[in-house]
Short mmCIF file of the C-alpha atoms (twelve columns), coordinates in Angstrom:
data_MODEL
# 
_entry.id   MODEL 
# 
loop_
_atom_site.group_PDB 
_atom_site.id 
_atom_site.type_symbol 
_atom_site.label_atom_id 
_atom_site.label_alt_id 
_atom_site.label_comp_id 
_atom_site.label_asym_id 
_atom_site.label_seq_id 
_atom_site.Cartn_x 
_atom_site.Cartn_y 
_atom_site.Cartn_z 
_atom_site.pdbx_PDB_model_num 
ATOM 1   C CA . UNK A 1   84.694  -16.579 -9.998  1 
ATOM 2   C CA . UNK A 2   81.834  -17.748 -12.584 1 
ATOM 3   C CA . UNK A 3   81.599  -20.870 -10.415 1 
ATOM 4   C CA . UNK A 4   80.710  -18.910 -7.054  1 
ATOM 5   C CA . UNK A 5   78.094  -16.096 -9.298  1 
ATOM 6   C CA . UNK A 6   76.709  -19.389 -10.336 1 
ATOM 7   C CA . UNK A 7   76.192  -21.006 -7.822  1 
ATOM 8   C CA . UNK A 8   74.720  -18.396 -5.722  1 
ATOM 9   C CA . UNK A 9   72.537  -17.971 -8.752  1 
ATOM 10  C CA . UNK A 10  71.390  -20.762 -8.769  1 
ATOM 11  C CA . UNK A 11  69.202  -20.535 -5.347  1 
ATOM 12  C CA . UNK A 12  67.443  -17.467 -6.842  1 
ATOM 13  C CA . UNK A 13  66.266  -18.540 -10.255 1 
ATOM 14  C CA . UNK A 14  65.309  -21.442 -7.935  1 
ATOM 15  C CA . UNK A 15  63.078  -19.336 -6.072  1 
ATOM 16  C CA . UNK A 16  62.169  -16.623 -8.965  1 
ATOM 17  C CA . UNK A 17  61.279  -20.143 -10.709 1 
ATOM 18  C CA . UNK A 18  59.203  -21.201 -7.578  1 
ATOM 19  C CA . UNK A 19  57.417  -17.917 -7.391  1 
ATOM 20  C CA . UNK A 20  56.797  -18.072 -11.033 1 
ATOM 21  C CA . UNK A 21  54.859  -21.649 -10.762 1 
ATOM 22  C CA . UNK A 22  53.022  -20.228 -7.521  1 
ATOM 23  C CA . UNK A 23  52.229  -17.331 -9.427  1 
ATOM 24  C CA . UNK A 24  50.652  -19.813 -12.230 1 
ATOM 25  C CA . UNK A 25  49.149  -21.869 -9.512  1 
ATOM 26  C CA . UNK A 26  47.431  -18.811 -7.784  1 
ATOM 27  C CA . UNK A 27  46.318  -17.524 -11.455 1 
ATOM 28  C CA . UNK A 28  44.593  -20.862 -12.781 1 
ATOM 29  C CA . UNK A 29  42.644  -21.075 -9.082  1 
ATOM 30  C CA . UNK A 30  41.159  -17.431 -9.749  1 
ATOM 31  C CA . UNK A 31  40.555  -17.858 -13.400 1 
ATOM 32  C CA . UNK A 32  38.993  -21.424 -12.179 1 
ATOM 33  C CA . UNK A 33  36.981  -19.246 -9.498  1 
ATOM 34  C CA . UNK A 34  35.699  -16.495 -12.048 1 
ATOM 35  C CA . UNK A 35  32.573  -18.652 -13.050 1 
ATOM 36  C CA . UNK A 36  31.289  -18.885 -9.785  1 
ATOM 37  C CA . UNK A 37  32.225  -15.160 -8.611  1 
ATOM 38  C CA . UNK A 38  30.290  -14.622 -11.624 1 
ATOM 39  C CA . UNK A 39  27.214  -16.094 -10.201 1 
ATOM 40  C CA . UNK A 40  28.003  -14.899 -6.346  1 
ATOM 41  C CA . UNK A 41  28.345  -11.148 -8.282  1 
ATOM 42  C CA . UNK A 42  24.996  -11.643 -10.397 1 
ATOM 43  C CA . UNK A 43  22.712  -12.868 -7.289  1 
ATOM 44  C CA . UNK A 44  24.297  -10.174 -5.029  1 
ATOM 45  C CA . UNK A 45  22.588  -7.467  -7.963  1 
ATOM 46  C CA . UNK A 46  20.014  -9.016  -8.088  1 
ATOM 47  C CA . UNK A 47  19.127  -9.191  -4.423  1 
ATOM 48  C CA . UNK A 48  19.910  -5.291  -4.847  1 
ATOM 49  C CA . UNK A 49  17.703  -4.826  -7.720  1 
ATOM 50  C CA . UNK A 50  15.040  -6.376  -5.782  1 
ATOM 51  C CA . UNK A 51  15.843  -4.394  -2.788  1 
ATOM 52  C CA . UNK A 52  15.537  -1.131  -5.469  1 
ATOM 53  C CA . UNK A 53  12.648  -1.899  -6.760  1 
ATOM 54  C CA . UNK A 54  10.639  -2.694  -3.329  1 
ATOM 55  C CA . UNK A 55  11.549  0.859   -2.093  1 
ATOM 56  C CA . UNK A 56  10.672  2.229   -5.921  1 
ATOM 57  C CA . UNK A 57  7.274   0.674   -5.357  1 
ATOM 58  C CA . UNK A 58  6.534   2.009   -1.791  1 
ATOM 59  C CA . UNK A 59  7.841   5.423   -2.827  1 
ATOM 60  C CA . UNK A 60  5.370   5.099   -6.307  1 
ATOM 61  C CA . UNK A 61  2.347   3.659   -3.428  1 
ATOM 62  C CA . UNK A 62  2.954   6.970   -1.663  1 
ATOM 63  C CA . UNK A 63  2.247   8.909   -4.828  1 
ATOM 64  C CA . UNK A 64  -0.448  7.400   -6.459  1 
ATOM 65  C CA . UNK A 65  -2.244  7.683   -2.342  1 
ATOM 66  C CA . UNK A 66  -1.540  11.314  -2.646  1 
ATOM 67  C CA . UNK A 67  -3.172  11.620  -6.028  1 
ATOM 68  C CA . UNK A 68  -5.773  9.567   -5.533  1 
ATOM 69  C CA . UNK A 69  -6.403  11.933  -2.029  1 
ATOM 70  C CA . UNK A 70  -5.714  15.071  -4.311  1 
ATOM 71  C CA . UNK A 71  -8.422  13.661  -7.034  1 
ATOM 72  C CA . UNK A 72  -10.828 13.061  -3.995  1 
ATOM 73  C CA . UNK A 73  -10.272 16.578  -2.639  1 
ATOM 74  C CA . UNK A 74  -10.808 17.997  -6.314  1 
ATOM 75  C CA . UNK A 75  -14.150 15.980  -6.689  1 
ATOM 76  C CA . UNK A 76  -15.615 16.804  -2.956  1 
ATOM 77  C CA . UNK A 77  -14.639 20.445  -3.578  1 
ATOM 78  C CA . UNK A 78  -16.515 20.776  -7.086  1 
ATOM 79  C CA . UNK A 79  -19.405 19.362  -6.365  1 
ATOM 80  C CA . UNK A 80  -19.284 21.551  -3.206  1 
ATOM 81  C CA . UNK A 81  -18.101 24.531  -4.238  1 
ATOM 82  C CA . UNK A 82  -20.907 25.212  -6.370  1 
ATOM 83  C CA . UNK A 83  -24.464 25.437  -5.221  1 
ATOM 84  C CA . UNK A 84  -27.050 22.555  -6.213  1 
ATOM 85  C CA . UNK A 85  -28.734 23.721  -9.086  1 
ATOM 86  C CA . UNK A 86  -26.496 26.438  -10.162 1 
ATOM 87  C CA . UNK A 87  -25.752 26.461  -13.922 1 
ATOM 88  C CA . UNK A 88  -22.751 26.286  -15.185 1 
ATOM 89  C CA . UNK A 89  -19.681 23.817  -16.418 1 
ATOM 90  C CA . UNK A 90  -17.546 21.997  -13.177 1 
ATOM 91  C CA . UNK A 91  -14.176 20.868  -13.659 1 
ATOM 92  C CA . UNK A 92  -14.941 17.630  -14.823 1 
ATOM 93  C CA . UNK A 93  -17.062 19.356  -17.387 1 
ATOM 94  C CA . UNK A 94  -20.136 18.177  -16.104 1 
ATOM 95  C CA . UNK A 95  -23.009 20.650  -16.992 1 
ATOM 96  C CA . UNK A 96  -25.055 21.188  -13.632 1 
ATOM 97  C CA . UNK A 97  -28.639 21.999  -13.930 1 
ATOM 98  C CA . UNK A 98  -31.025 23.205  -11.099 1 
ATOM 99  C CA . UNK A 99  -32.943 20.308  -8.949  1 
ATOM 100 C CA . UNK A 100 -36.267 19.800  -9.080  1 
ATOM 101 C CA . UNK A 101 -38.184 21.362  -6.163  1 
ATOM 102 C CA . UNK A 102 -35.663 24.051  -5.252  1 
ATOM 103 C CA . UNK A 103 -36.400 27.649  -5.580  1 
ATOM 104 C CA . UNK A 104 -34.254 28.486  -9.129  1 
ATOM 105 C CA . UNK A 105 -36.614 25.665  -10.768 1 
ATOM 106 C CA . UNK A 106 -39.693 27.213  -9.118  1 
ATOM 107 C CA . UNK A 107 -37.832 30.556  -10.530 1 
ATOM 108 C CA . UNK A 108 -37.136 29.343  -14.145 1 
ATOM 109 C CA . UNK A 109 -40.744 27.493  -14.385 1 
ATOM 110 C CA . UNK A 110 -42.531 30.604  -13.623 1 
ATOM 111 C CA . UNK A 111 -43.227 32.692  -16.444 1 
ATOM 112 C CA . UNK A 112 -41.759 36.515  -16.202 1 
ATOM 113 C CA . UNK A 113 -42.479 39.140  -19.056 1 
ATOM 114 C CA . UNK A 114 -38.813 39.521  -18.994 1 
ATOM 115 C CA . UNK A 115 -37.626 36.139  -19.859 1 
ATOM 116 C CA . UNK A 116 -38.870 33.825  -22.723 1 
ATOM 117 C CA . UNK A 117 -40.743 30.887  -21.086 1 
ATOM 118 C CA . UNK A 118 -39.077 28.255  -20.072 1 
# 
């Protein structure tokens, strides 16, 4: 009876043996493969990173347009908002002061018994 359990044993740890070297086999190629996965893995981020930081540069373009056009805006509208000659401090902090020829110089160069002479 030990003769027949062995030898029908004997085909299995034949093939559990066979399985076990394939196993070893299939192991050594992927450990033998992890260098260059490596590489495949760390071009394929950075192709990604690149790809990243292309759309994180348009999206930073479209920003600094917008504040550039806001700054513009801010500019056109202070020196507009204000009359020329018309004291007072802008937003930049520039101190305005009234234009020769125009009718608050003609005003200020007068003398009035009012005001102290200019």
């Amino acid at each position: 009876m030990r003769a027949i359990a062995k030898r029908l044993r004997d085909p299995l740890d034949a093939a559990t043996d066979a399985q076990k070297e394939k196993c070893k086999s299939m192991e050594a190629a992927k450990t033998e493969q992890l260098p260059y996965q490596r590489r495949a893995d760390f071009a394929n981020s950075l192709k990604e990173l690149e790809l990243h930081s292309k759309m994180h540069a348009d999206g930073l373009k479209k920003e600094l347009a917008t504040t550039e056009q806001a700054l513009i805006a801010l500019t056109t509208g202070e020196n507009e908002s204000a009359p020329q000659g018309e004291y007072g401090i802008t937003i930049s902090g520039a101190f305005k002061r009234p234009r020769a020829g125009t009718e608050e110089a003609d005003l200020l160069s007068t003398s009035h018994p009012a005001l102290p002479h200019v």
